[in-house]
PDB file of C-alpha atoms in Angstrom:
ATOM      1  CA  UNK A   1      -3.387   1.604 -17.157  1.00 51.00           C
ATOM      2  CA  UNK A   2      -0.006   2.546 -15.713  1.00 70.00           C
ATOM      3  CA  UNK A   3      -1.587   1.007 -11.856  1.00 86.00           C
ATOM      4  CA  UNK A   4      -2.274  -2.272 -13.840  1.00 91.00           C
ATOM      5  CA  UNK A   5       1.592  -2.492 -15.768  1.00 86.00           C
ATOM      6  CA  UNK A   6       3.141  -1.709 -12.517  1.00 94.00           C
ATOM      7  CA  UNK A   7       0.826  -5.125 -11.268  1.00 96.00           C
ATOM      8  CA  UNK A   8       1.479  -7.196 -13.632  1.00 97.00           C
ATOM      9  CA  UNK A   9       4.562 -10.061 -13.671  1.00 97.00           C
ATOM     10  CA  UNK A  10       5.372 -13.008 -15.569  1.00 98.00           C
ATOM     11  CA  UNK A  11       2.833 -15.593 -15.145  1.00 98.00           C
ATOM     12  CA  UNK A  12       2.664 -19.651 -16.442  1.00 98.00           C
ATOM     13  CA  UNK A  13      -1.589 -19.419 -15.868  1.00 98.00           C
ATOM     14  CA  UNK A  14      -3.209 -15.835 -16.331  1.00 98.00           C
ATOM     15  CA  UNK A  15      -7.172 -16.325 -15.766  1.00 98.00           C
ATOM     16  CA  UNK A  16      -9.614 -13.927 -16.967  1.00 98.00           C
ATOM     17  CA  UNK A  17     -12.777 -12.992 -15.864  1.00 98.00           C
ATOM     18  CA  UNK A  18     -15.538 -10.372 -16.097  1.00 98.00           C
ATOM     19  CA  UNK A  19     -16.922  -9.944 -12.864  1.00 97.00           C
ATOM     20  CA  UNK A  20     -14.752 -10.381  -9.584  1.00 97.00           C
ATOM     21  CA  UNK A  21     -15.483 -14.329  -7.873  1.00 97.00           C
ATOM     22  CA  UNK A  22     -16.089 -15.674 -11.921  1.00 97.00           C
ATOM     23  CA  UNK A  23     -12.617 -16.880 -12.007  1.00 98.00           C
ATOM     24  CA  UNK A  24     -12.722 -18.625  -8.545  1.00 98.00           C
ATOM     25  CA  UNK A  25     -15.853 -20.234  -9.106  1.00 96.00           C
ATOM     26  CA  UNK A  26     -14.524 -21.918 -12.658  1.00 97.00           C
ATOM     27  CA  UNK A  27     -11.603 -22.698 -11.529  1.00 98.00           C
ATOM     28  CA  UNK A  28     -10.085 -21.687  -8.100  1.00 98.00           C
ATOM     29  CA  UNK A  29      -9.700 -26.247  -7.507  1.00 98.00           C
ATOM     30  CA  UNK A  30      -7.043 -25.802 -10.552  1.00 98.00           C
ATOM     31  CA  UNK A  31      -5.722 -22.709  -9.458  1.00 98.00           C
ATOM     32  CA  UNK A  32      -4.716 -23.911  -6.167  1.00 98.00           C
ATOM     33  CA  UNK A  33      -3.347 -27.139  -7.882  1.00 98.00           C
ATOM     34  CA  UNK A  34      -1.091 -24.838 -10.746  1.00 98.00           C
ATOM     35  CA  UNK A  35       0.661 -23.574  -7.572  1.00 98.00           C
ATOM     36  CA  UNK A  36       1.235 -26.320  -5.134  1.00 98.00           C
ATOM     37  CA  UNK A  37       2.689 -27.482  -8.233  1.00 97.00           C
ATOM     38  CA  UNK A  38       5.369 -24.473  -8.687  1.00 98.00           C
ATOM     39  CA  UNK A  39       3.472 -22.419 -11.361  1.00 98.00           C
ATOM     40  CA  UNK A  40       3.214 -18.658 -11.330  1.00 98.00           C
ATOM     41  CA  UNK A  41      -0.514 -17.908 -11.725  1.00 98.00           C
ATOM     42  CA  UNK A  42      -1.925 -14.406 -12.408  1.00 98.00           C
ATOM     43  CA  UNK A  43      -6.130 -12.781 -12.674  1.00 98.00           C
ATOM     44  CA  UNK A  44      -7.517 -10.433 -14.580  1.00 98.00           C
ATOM     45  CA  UNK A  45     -10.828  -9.340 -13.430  1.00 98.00           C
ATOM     46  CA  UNK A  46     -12.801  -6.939 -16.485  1.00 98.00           C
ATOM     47  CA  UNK A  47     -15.101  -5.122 -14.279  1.00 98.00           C
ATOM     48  CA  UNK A  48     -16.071  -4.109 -10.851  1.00 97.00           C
ATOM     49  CA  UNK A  49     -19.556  -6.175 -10.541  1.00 96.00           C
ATOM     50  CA  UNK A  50     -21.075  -2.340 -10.329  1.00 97.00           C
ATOM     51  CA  UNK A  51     -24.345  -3.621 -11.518  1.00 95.00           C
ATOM     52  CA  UNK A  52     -24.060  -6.775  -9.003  1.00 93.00           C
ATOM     53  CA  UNK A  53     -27.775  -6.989  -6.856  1.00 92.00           C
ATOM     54  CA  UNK A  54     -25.687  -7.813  -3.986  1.00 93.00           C
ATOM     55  CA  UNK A  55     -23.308  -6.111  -1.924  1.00 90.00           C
ATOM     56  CA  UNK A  56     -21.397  -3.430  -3.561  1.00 94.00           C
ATOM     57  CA  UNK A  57     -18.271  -2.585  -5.431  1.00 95.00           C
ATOM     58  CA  UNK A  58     -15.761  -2.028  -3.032  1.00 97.00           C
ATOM     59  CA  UNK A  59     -16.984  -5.021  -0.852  1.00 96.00           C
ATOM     60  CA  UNK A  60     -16.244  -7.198  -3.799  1.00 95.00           C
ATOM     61  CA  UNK A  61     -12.782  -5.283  -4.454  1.00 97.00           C
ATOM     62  CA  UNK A  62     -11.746  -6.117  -0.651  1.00 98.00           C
ATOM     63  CA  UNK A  63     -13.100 -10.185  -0.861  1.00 97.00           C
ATOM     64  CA  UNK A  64     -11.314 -10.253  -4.473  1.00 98.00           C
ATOM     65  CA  UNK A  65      -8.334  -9.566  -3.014  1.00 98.00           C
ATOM     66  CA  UNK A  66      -8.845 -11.914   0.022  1.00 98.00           C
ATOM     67  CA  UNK A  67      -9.211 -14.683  -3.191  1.00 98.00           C
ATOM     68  CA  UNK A  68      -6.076 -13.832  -4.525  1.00 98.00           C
ATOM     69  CA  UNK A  69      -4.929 -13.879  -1.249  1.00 98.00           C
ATOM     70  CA  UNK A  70      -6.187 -17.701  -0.741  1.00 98.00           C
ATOM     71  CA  UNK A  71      -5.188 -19.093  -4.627  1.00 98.00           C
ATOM     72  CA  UNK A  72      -1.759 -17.790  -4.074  1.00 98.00           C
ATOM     73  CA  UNK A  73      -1.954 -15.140  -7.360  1.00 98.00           C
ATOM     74  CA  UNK A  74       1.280 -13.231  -8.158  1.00 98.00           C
ATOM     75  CA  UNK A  75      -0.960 -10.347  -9.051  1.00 98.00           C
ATOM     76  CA  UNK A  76      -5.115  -9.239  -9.296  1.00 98.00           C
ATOM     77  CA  UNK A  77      -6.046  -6.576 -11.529  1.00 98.00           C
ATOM     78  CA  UNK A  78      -9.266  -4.905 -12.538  1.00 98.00           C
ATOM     79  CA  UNK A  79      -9.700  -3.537 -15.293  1.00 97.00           C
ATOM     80  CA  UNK A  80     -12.902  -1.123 -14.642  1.00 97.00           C
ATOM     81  CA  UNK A  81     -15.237  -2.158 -17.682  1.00 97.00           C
ATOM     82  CA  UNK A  82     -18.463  -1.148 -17.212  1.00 97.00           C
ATOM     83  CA  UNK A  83     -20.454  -3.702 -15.937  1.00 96.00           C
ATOM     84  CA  UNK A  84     -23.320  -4.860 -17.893  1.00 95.00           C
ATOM     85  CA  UNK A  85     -21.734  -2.718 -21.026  1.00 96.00           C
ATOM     86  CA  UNK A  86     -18.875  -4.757 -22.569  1.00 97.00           C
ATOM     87  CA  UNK A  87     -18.464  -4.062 -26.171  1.00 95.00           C
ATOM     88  CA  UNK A  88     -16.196  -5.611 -28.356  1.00 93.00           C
ATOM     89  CA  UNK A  89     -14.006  -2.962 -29.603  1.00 94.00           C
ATOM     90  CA  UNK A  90      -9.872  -1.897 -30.506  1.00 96.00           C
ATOM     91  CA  UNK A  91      -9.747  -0.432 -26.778  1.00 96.00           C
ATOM     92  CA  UNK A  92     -10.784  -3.251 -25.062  1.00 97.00           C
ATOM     93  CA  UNK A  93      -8.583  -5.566 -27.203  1.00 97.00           C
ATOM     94  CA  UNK A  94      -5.592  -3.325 -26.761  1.00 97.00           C
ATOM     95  CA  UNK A  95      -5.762  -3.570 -22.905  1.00 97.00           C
ATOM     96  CA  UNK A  96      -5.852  -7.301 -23.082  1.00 98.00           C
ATOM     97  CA  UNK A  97      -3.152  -8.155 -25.366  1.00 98.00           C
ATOM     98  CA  UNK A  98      -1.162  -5.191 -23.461  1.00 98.00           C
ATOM     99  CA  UNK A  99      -1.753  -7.582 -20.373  1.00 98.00           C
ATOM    100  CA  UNK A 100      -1.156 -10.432 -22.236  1.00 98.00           C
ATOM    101  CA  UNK A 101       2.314  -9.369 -23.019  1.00 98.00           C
ATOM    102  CA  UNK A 102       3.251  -8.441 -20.204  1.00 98.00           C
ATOM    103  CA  UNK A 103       2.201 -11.666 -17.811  1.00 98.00           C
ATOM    104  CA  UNK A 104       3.888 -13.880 -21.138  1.00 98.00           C
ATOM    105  CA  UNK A 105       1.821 -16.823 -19.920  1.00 98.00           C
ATOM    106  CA  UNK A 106       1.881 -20.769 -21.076  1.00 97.00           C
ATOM    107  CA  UNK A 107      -1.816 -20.734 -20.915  1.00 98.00           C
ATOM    108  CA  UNK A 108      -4.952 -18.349 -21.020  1.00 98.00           C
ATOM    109  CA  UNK A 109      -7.782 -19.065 -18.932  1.00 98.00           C
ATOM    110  CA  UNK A 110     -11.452 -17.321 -19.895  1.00 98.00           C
ATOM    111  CA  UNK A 111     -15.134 -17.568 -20.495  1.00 98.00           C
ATOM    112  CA  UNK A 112     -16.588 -19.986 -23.046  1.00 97.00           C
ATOM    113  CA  UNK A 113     -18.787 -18.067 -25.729  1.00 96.00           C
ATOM    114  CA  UNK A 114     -21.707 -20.321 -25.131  1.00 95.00           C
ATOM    115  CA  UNK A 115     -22.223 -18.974 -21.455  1.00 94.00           C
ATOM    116  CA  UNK A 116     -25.676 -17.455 -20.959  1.00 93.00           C
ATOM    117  CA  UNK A 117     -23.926 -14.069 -19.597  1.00 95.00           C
ATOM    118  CA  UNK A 118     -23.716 -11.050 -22.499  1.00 96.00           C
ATOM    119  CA  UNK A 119     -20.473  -9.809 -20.703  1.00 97.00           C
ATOM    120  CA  UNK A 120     -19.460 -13.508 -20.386  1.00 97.00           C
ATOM    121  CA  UNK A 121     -20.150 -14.178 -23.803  1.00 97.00           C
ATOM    122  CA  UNK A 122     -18.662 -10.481 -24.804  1.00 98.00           C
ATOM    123  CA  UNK A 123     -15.157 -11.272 -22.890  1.00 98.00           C
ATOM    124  CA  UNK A 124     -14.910 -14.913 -24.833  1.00 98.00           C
ATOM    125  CA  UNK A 125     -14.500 -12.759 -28.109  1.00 98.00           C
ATOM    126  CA  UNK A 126     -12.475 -10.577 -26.942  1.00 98.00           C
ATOM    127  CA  UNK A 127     -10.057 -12.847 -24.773  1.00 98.00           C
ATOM    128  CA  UNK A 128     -10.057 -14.640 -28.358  1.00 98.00           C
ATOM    129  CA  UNK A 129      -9.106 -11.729 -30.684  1.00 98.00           C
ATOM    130  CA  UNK A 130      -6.192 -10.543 -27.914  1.00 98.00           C
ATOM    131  CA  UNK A 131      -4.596 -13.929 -27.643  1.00 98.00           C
ATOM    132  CA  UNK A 132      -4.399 -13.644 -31.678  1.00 98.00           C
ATOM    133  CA  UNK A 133      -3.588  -9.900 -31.746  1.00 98.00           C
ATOM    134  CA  UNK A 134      -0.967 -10.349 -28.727  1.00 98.00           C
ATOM    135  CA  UNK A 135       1.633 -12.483 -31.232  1.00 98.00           C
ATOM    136  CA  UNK A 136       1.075  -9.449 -33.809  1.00 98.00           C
ATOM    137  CA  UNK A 137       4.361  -7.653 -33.881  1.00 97.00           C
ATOM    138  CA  UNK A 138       2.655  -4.833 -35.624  1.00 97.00           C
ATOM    139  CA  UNK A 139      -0.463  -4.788 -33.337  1.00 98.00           C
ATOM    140  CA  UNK A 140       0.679  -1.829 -30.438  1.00 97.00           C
ATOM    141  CA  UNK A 141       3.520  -2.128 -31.516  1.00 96.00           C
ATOM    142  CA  UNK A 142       3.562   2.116 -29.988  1.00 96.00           C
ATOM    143  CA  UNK A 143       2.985   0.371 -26.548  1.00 96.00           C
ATOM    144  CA  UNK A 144       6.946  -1.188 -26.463  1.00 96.00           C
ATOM    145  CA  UNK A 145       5.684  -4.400 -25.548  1.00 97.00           C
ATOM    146  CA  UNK A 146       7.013  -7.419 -27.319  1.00 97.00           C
ATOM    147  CA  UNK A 147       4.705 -10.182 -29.038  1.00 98.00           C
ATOM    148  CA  UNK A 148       4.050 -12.738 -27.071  1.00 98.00           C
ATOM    149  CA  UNK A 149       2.461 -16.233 -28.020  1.00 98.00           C
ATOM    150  CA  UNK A 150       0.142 -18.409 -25.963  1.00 97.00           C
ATOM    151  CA  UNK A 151       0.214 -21.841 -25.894  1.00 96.00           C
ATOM    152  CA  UNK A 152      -3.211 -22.241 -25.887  1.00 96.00           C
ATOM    153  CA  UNK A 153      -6.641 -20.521 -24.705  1.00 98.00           C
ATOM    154  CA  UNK A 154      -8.700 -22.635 -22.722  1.00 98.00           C
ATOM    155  CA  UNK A 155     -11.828 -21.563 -21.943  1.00 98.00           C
ATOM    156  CA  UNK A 156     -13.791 -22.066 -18.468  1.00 97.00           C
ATOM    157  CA  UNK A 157     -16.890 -24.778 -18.910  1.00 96.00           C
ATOM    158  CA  UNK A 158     -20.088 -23.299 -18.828  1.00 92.00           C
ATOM    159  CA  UNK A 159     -22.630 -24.102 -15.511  1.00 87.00           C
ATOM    160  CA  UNK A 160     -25.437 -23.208 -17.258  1.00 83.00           C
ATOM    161  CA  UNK A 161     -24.779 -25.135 -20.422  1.00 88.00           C
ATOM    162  CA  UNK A 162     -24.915 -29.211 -20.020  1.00 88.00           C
ATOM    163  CA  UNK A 163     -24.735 -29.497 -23.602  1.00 91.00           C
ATOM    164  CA  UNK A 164     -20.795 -27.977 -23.911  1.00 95.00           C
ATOM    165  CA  UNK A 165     -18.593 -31.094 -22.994  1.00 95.00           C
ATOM    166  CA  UNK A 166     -15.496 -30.754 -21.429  1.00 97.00           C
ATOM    167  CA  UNK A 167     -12.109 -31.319 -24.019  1.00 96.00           C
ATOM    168  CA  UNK A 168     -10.572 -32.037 -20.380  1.00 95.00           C
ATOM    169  CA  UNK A 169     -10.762 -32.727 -16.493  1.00 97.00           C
ATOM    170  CA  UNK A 170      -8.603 -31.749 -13.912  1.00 97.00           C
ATOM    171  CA  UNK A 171      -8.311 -33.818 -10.783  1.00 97.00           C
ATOM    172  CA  UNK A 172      -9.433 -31.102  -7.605  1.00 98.00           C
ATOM    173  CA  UNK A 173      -9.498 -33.637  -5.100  1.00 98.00           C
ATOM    174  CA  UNK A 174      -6.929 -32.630  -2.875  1.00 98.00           C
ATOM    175  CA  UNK A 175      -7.794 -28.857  -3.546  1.00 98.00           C
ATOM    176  CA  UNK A 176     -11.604 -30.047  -3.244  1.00 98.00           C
ATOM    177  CA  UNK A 177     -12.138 -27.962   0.296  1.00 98.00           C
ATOM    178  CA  UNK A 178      -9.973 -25.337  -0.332  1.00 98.00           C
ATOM    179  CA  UNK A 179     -12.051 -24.172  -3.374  1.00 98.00           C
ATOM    180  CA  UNK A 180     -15.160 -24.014  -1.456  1.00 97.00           C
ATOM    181  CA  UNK A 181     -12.791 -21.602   1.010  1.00 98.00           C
ATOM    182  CA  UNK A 182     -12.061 -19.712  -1.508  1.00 98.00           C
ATOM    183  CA  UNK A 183     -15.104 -19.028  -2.980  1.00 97.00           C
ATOM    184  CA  UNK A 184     -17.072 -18.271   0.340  1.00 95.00           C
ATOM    185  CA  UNK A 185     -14.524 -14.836   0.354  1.00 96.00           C
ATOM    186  CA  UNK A 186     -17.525 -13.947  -1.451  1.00 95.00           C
ATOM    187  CA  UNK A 187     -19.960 -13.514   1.462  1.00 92.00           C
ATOM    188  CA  UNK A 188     -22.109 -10.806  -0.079  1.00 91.00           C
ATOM    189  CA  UNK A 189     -22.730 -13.226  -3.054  1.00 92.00           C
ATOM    190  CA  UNK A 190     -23.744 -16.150  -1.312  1.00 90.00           C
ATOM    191  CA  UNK A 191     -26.577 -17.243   0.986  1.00 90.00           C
ATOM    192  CA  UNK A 192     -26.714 -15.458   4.202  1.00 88.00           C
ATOM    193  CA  UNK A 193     -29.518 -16.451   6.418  1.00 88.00           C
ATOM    194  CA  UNK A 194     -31.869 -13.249   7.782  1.00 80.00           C
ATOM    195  CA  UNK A 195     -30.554 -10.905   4.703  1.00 85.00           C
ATOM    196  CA  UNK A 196     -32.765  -8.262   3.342  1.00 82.00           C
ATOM    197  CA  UNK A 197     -31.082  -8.232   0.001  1.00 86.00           C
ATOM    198  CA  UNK A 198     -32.528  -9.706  -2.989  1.00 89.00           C
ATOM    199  CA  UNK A 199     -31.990 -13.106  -3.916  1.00 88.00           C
ATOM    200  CA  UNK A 200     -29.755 -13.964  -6.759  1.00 89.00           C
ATOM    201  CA  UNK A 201     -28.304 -16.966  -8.548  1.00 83.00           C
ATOM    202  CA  UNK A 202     -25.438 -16.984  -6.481  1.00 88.00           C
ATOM    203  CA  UNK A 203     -27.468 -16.369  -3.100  1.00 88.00           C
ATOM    204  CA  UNK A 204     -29.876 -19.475  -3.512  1.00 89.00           C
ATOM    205  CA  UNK A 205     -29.596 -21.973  -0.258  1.00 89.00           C
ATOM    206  CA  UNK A 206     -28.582 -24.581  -2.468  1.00 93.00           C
ATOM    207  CA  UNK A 207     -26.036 -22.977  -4.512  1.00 93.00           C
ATOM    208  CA  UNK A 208     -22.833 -23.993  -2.986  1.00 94.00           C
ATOM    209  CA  UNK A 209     -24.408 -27.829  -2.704  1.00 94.00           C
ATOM    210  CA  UNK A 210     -24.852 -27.901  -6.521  1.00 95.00           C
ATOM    211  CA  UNK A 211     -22.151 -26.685  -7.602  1.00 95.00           C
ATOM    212  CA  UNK A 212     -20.340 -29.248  -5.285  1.00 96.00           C
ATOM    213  CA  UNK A 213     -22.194 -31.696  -6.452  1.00 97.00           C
ATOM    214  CA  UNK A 214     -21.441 -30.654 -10.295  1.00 96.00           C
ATOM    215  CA  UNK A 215     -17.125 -31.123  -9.317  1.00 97.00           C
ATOM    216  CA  UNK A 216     -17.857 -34.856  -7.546  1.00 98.00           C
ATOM    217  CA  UNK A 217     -20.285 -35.910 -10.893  1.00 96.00           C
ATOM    218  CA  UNK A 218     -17.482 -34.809 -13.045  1.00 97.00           C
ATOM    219  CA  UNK A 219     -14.541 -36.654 -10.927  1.00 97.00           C
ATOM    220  CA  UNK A 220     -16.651 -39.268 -10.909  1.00 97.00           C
ATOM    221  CA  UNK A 221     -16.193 -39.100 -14.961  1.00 96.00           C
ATOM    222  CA  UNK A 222     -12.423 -39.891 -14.252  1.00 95.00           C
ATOM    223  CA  UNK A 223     -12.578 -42.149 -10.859  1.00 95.00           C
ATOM    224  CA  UNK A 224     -11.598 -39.392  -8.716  1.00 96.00           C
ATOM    225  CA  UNK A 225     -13.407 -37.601  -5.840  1.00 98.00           C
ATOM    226  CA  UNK A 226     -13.363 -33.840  -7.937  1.00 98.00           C
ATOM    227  CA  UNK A 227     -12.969 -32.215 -10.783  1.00 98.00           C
ATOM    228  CA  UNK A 228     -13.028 -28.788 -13.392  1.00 98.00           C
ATOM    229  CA  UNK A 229     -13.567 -28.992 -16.762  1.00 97.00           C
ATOM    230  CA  UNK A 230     -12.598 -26.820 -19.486  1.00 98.00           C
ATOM    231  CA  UNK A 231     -12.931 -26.392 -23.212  1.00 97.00           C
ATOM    232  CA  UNK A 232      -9.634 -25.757 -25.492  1.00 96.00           C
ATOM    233  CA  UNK A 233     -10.342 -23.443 -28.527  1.00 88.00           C
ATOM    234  CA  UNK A 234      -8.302 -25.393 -30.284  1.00 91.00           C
ATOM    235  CA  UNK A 235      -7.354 -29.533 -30.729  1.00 92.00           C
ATOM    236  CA  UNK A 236      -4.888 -30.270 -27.921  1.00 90.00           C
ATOM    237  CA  UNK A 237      -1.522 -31.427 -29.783  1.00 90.00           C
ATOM    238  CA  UNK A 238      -0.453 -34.931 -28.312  1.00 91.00           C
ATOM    239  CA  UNK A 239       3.009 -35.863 -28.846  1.00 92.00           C
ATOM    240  CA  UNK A 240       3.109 -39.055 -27.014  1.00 92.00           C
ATOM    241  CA  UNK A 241      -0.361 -40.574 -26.477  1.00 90.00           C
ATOM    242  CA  UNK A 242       0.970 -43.565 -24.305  1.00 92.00           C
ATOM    243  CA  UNK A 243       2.928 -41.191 -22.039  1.00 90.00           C
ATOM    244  CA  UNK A 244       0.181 -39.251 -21.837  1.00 85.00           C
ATOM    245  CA  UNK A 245      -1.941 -42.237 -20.039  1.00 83.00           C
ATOM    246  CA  UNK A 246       0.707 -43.812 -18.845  1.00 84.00           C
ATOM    247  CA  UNK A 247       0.961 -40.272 -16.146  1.00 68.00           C
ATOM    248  CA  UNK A 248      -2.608 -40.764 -15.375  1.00 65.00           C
TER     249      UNK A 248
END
């Protein structure tokens, strides 16, 4: 845990996900946008994708970090879950709010609970439960680490499940080809013509041309060329709804 402390920093966006390339493909359009913009961004990957049919674990630990590399992250960490074994218990908790405390970010960034993953749907709870526990000030409270409050956890929208609808949009357009550089860091997850590996998923021809095609249907939701969605836990608190359209 000490490697991990020494890694983190202070953070505005800290996106977590379970398997190394989860974050970029949810979000990496938004990520890129969060830091053109100024904002400190941070990732959090759970596991090392040991279980992965592709490639192996220290291929996906060296095109990780060429992601973080691209989106312009202050800091990657992994936390070395098993993979394929996430269970929702204190230890696992403890190591996120511990994380959470010590990036203090705006906004937290994971999973939605309705994705058809078990260690997706494992790290929504728990991402849940450590945002909560984090602003504790008796919760590990022998760790030093002050509370800390989110602003809000936001979780990424599901590809496999049309019927969650998005609480929001955010405009990739300009960040639109950059994403897709991002994500193909990931060459032992994606399609590589004449490979003997098995095919996943992630490995499918078409892939890459679906899931393009799923960020031009959604800007097309908000007359723009591309777009993420995502899913607040909570309302989102409007203080000025004619500003708020008004900067649209």
């Amino acid at each position: 845990m000490s490697a991990i402390a020494d890694a983190v920093c202070a953070v505005d966006a800290l996106a977590i996900g379970a398997h190394p390339d989860d974050i970029e493909l949810a979000m990496a359009g938004t990520l890129l946008k969060l830091v053109a913009e100024g904002y400190r961004t941070g990732l959090v990957d759970a596991s090392r994708a040991e279980l992965a049919t592709r490639g192996t674990p220290e291929q996906r630990a060296t095109e990780a970090a060429e992601a973080a590399a691209q989106l312009g992250a202050s800091f990657r960490v992994n936390l070395g879950w098993p993979d394929g074994h996430f269970t929702d218990h204190d230890a696992a908790r403890r190591a996120l709010v511990r994380v959470i405390r010590q990036a203090r970010p705006t906004l937290v960034f994971t999973h939605h609970p309705a994705e058809e993953h078990p260690d997706h749907q494992c790290l929504a709870r728990l991402v849940a439960a450590a945002v909560h526990h984090a602003r504790l000030a008796n919760y590990d409270a022998e760790s030093g680490l002050p509370r800390w409050r989110t602003r809000a956890l936001i979780h990424f929208l599901p590809p496999l499940n049309p019927a969650v609808v998005p609480t929001f949009l955010v405009d990739i357009s300009a960040q639109f080809t950059a994403k897709y550089e991002v994500i193909s860091a990931y060459a032992s997850q994606l399609h590589q013509p004449g490979s003997r590996e098995p095919q996943t998923y992630l490995s499918a021809p078409d892939f890459l041309r679906q899931r393009r095609a799923a960020d031009i249907h959604r800007g097309s939701l908000i007359g723009v060329a591309a777009a993420e969605g995502f899913v607040t836990a909570a309302p989102l608190p409007v203080a000025d709804p004619i500003r708020l359209f008004l900067n649209q």
